[in-house]
XYZ file of C-alpha atoms in Angstrom:
334
model
C 106.823 103.628 84.593
C 105.282 105.216 81.729
C 107.472 103.169 79.227
C 107.012 99.423 81.467
C 103.822 100.032 80.544
C 104.164 100.608 75.998
C 106.161 97.540 76.126
C 104.317 95.253 77.568
C 101.457 96.920 75.092
C 103.407 96.287 72.580
C 103.589 92.319 73.672
C 99.825 92.045 75.181
C 99.162 93.885 71.523
C 100.826 91.271 70.051
C 99.248 88.432 72.194
C 95.669 89.867 70.883
C 97.049 89.253 67.268
C 95.644 85.650 67.139
C 92.377 85.494 68.558
C 91.625 86.191 64.649
C 92.327 83.563 63.272
C 90.363 81.815 65.731
C 93.832 79.134 66.209
C 95.142 80.917 70.350
C 92.580 82.250 73.218
C 91.976 86.026 73.723
C 93.315 86.209 76.487
C 92.341 87.882 79.566
C 95.279 89.998 81.595
C 93.215 90.382 85.251
C 94.910 92.738 87.629
C 93.802 93.208 91.376
C 95.896 94.549 94.699
C 94.751 92.904 97.431
C 95.016 88.517 98.005
C 93.455 86.192 95.993
C 90.993 85.156 99.958
C 89.415 88.136 99.342
C 86.216 89.092 98.578
C 87.706 90.571 95.223
C 89.922 88.203 94.685
C 87.538 85.368 94.555
C 85.077 87.475 92.428
C 88.059 86.767 90.415
C 88.741 83.624 90.201
C 84.460 82.553 89.530
C 84.737 85.463 86.201
C 88.020 83.311 85.132
C 85.916 79.940 85.557
C 83.323 80.894 84.443
C 84.531 82.767 81.193
C 86.775 79.999 80.439
C 83.901 77.667 80.781
C 81.085 79.728 78.556
C 83.241 80.675 75.509
C 84.660 76.554 76.062
C 88.457 77.996 75.646
C 88.007 81.255 73.278
C 88.929 82.424 76.531
C 91.556 82.494 79.113
C 91.713 84.890 82.124
C 94.707 85.582 83.714
C 94.572 86.681 87.651
C 97.221 88.598 88.978
C 97.049 89.616 92.443
C 98.599 91.534 95.525
C 99.732 93.821 92.910
C 101.968 91.097 91.478
C 101.984 92.947 87.727
C 100.811 96.937 88.612
C 100.618 98.644 91.990
C 97.253 101.338 92.943
C 98.442 104.502 90.482
C 99.476 102.250 87.997
C 96.937 99.796 87.389
C 94.873 102.366 85.675
C 97.610 103.504 83.632
C 97.974 99.935 82.590
C 94.691 99.428 81.353
C 94.383 102.649 78.943
C 96.879 102.216 77.203
C 96.025 98.272 76.869
C 98.521 97.103 78.540
C 96.024 94.713 80.926
C 92.153 94.308 80.197
C 90.523 94.123 82.885
C 91.239 95.860 86.409
C 88.593 96.236 89.095
C 90.304 99.626 91.827
C 88.024 101.396 94.524
C 85.709 103.514 93.518
C 88.780 106.348 94.971
C 90.882 104.997 92.389
C 89.008 106.908 89.761
C 88.995 110.641 90.832
C 93.215 110.916 90.415
C 92.099 110.394 86.550
C 89.057 112.460 86.256
C 85.255 111.066 87.708
C 85.456 112.770 90.189
C 81.665 111.670 90.797
C 82.926 108.498 92.358
C 84.279 109.458 95.060
C 80.801 110.131 96.172
C 81.004 106.618 97.313
C 84.057 107.568 100.138
C 81.433 110.280 101.464
C 81.294 109.306 105.348
C 77.535 107.362 106.374
C 76.270 107.779 103.419
C 75.756 104.234 102.819
C 73.661 102.747 105.703
C 73.745 99.342 104.667
C 73.688 97.007 101.781
C 70.167 96.424 100.795
C 70.180 100.324 100.317
C 74.052 100.391 98.133
C 72.391 97.287 96.104
C 69.625 100.439 94.850
C 72.765 102.609 94.151
C 74.658 99.753 91.905
C 72.246 98.054 89.833
C 69.766 101.449 89.387
C 70.050 103.755 86.968
C 71.918 105.832 89.134
C 75.248 102.703 89.013
C 74.471 102.813 85.008
C 74.613 106.830 84.837
C 78.211 106.819 87.071
C 79.315 103.565 84.867
C 78.735 106.392 81.927
C 81.348 108.134 82.264
C 84.472 106.270 82.413
C 83.237 105.896 79.141
C 85.651 109.233 77.452
C 88.340 107.664 79.263
C 88.113 104.802 77.272
C 87.257 102.537 79.779
C 83.616 100.672 79.502
C 82.201 99.235 83.245
C 80.851 96.099 83.534
C 80.034 96.445 87.437
C 79.880 96.730 91.538
C 81.687 94.424 93.367
C 81.667 95.645 97.384
C 84.356 94.910 99.300
C 82.351 95.775 102.371
C 81.955 98.816 105.889
C 85.079 100.012 106.231
C 86.404 100.353 110.340
C 89.351 102.274 111.797
C 92.297 101.417 113.249
C 95.441 102.317 115.007
C 98.103 102.052 118.155
C 95.884 104.124 120.201
C 92.096 104.163 121.570
C 89.541 105.396 118.831
C 86.317 106.325 120.973
C 85.704 109.927 120.493
C 86.089 112.808 117.493
C 89.366 114.282 119.959
C 90.982 110.318 120.092
C 91.861 111.006 116.092
C 93.402 114.432 116.681
C 97.230 115.076 115.240
C 97.587 111.025 113.986
C 98.751 110.220 110.979
C 96.616 108.063 108.949
C 97.087 106.715 105.371
C 94.565 106.618 102.321
C 93.424 106.256 99.227
C 93.672 109.866 97.045
C 90.788 110.629 97.318
C 90.210 114.007 98.168
C 87.149 112.776 99.832
C 89.000 111.203 102.562
C 91.215 113.305 102.504
C 88.479 115.856 103.848
C 86.729 113.394 106.269
C 90.901 113.080 108.180
C 90.978 116.211 108.613
C 87.690 116.882 109.685
C 89.031 114.866 112.215
C 92.602 116.501 113.056
C 94.081 114.194 111.564
C 97.270 113.651 109.244
C 96.148 112.016 105.779
C 98.869 110.747 103.843
C 98.374 108.672 100.170
C 99.789 104.841 99.781
C 99.280 102.087 97.945
C 97.452 99.164 99.481
C 100.843 97.033 99.178
C 102.862 99.421 101.059
C 99.968 99.971 103.911
C 102.119 96.540 106.681
C 105.123 98.249 106.085
C 104.218 101.709 107.153
C 102.064 101.143 109.818
C 104.515 98.542 111.109
C 107.398 100.805 111.190
C 105.315 103.864 111.750
C 105.354 106.473 108.848
C 101.146 105.809 109.980
C 99.398 105.889 113.072
C 96.388 104.057 110.930
C 94.073 103.290 108.591
C 90.875 102.285 107.182
C 90.126 99.400 106.230
C 87.697 95.835 105.452
C 87.956 94.080 107.861
C 88.928 90.506 104.861
C 91.303 93.329 103.734
C 93.000 94.029 107.399
C 93.228 90.399 108.000
C 95.005 89.283 105.059
C 97.454 92.382 104.168
C 98.206 91.218 108.175
C 96.762 94.253 110.196
C 96.279 92.825 112.470
C 99.390 91.901 113.415
C 100.735 96.163 114.238
C 97.160 97.380 115.383
C 96.663 97.262 118.665
C 93.367 99.043 118.182
C 90.482 98.134 115.736
C 87.252 100.884 115.697
C 83.958 98.956 114.392
C 82.253 102.259 112.377
C 81.136 101.327 109.878
C 81.429 104.970 108.679
C 82.286 104.016 105.138
C 82.221 102.109 102.896
C 84.748 99.999 100.012
C 83.334 99.099 96.634
C 85.097 98.036 93.903
C 83.977 98.948 89.628
C 85.696 95.992 87.667
C 86.329 98.062 84.021
C 87.761 97.287 80.836
C 89.675 98.677 78.725
C 87.091 99.618 76.024
C 88.428 99.582 72.686
C 89.374 96.517 73.299
C 86.007 95.450 74.322
C 84.000 96.207 71.743
C 86.396 94.592 69.586
C 85.317 91.625 70.493
C 83.167 89.753 68.419
C 78.855 88.446 69.925
C 79.523 84.697 70.541
C 82.813 86.326 73.449
C 81.559 88.614 74.847
C 77.818 88.105 75.270
C 78.769 85.274 77.078
C 81.252 87.267 78.462
C 79.216 89.267 80.073
C 77.174 86.070 81.892
C 80.276 85.069 83.731
C 80.331 89.365 85.356
C 77.363 88.785 85.808
C 77.145 85.278 87.867
C 80.141 86.057 88.828
C 79.389 90.125 91.461
C 76.847 87.783 92.553
C 78.918 84.899 93.634
C 81.661 88.245 95.320
C 79.422 89.933 96.644
C 77.330 87.621 98.404
C 81.000 86.519 100.014
C 81.326 89.691 101.180
C 79.687 90.164 104.471
C 80.805 87.008 105.468
C 83.679 86.903 104.702
C 84.337 90.030 106.469
C 82.247 87.799 109.294
C 85.339 85.244 108.855
C 87.880 87.614 109.085
C 86.902 89.630 112.393
C 86.859 86.949 114.232
C 89.732 85.279 113.514
C 90.977 89.223 114.260
C 89.799 87.728 117.027
C 90.739 84.136 117.980
C 94.467 86.000 116.599
C 94.236 88.549 120.176
C 96.485 91.034 119.564
C 93.540 93.502 118.221
C 91.764 94.852 120.847
C 87.801 95.217 119.369
C 85.838 98.367 120.029
C 82.544 98.841 120.062
C 80.541 102.572 120.315
C 78.448 103.354 122.337
C 74.709 105.174 120.503
C 76.610 108.882 121.540
C 79.903 108.038 120.125
C 77.866 106.790 116.887
C 76.587 110.194 116.924
C 79.926 112.327 117.995
C 81.390 110.692 115.375
C 79.066 111.687 112.288
C 78.651 114.397 113.463
C 82.604 115.662 113.540
C 82.452 114.396 109.650
C 79.358 116.088 108.486
C 81.602 119.979 107.580
C 82.707 116.572 104.916
C 80.153 117.401 102.370
C 80.102 120.860 102.159
C 83.708 120.703 102.191
C 83.668 118.201 98.912
C 80.877 119.610 96.496
C 82.265 121.086 94.616
C 84.346 118.159 94.230
C 81.684 114.951 93.879
C 79.003 117.916 92.562
C 76.371 118.434 94.785
C 74.073 117.310 92.760
C 75.240 114.462 91.750
C 75.036 113.833 96.480
C 71.328 115.418 95.766
C 70.163 112.444 94.292
C 72.481 110.149 96.082
C 70.737 110.483 99.394
C 67.699 111.123 97.398
C 67.288 107.926 96.417
C 68.929 106.355 99.578
C 66.590 107.730 101.074
C 68.560 108.755 103.811
C 70.591 111.154 106.071
C 73.874 111.180 107.231
C 73.147 110.971 110.634
C 69.943 108.507 110.314
């Protein structure tokens, strides 16, 4: 795979020679792993529209959704090598390449709502985290929302005991691995594009995701139960190849920054609505029973997952966890 990426990089380098002569547009290949009609997919399309408009055609953005170019494990390497110029990986994806601090977003119940989330991502803490990407050859441009996660399975998930011995698909995150082990489940790392088939064939019993991802990937068609837990958050960091970004002239980079800022506001505004609409569509499909936890059941789930904070403190960094909790002003038990 690395050889294929290197070959693609060579081709990409040749296509980028043209802009210096002001004849050909700068091409930005924007690859992502979800459907076009998700919050991320729509934000990417909005960025394309605005980027091409604000640069007067000096930039052409090519969107590649649904893992059509690269899967989860491949896309960051492709970006670092310059085969693509822009991605929006989930926060979890940065841990495996050595930027473990982003896994703080994976801690269960650490983000109570979108208002507090914005306080983190739009503030000094969010900027501090983005700076950590630069030594990896990436420039962080924005935080995009997907939403809060729910649990699905072919078994009712009401108490922590219900999770015991079930195989759950997870993103590649040691925090998520610890989360499901705390529940007695068997976590299995799997690419996003492979989840539907794995659920359909019983390779895994369940998964966690936002309503929009569950619906657009048709997971609700192969999962009998979904529990509203809002236990975790899926968000993305829009990243670009640092060398590529730094090499852009100001008359191109400045309008691209404007386009990204506006696309971010648009996409994050769409996120909550997309998830609400997806939940209604899942209910209407009638293939999945939606379970709402009582307050006592919710507290039992929170309590069961609290050991995760201690388990991953050395990996994510206790000072960062403390800083995160201070910024949110809330604890995971409330």
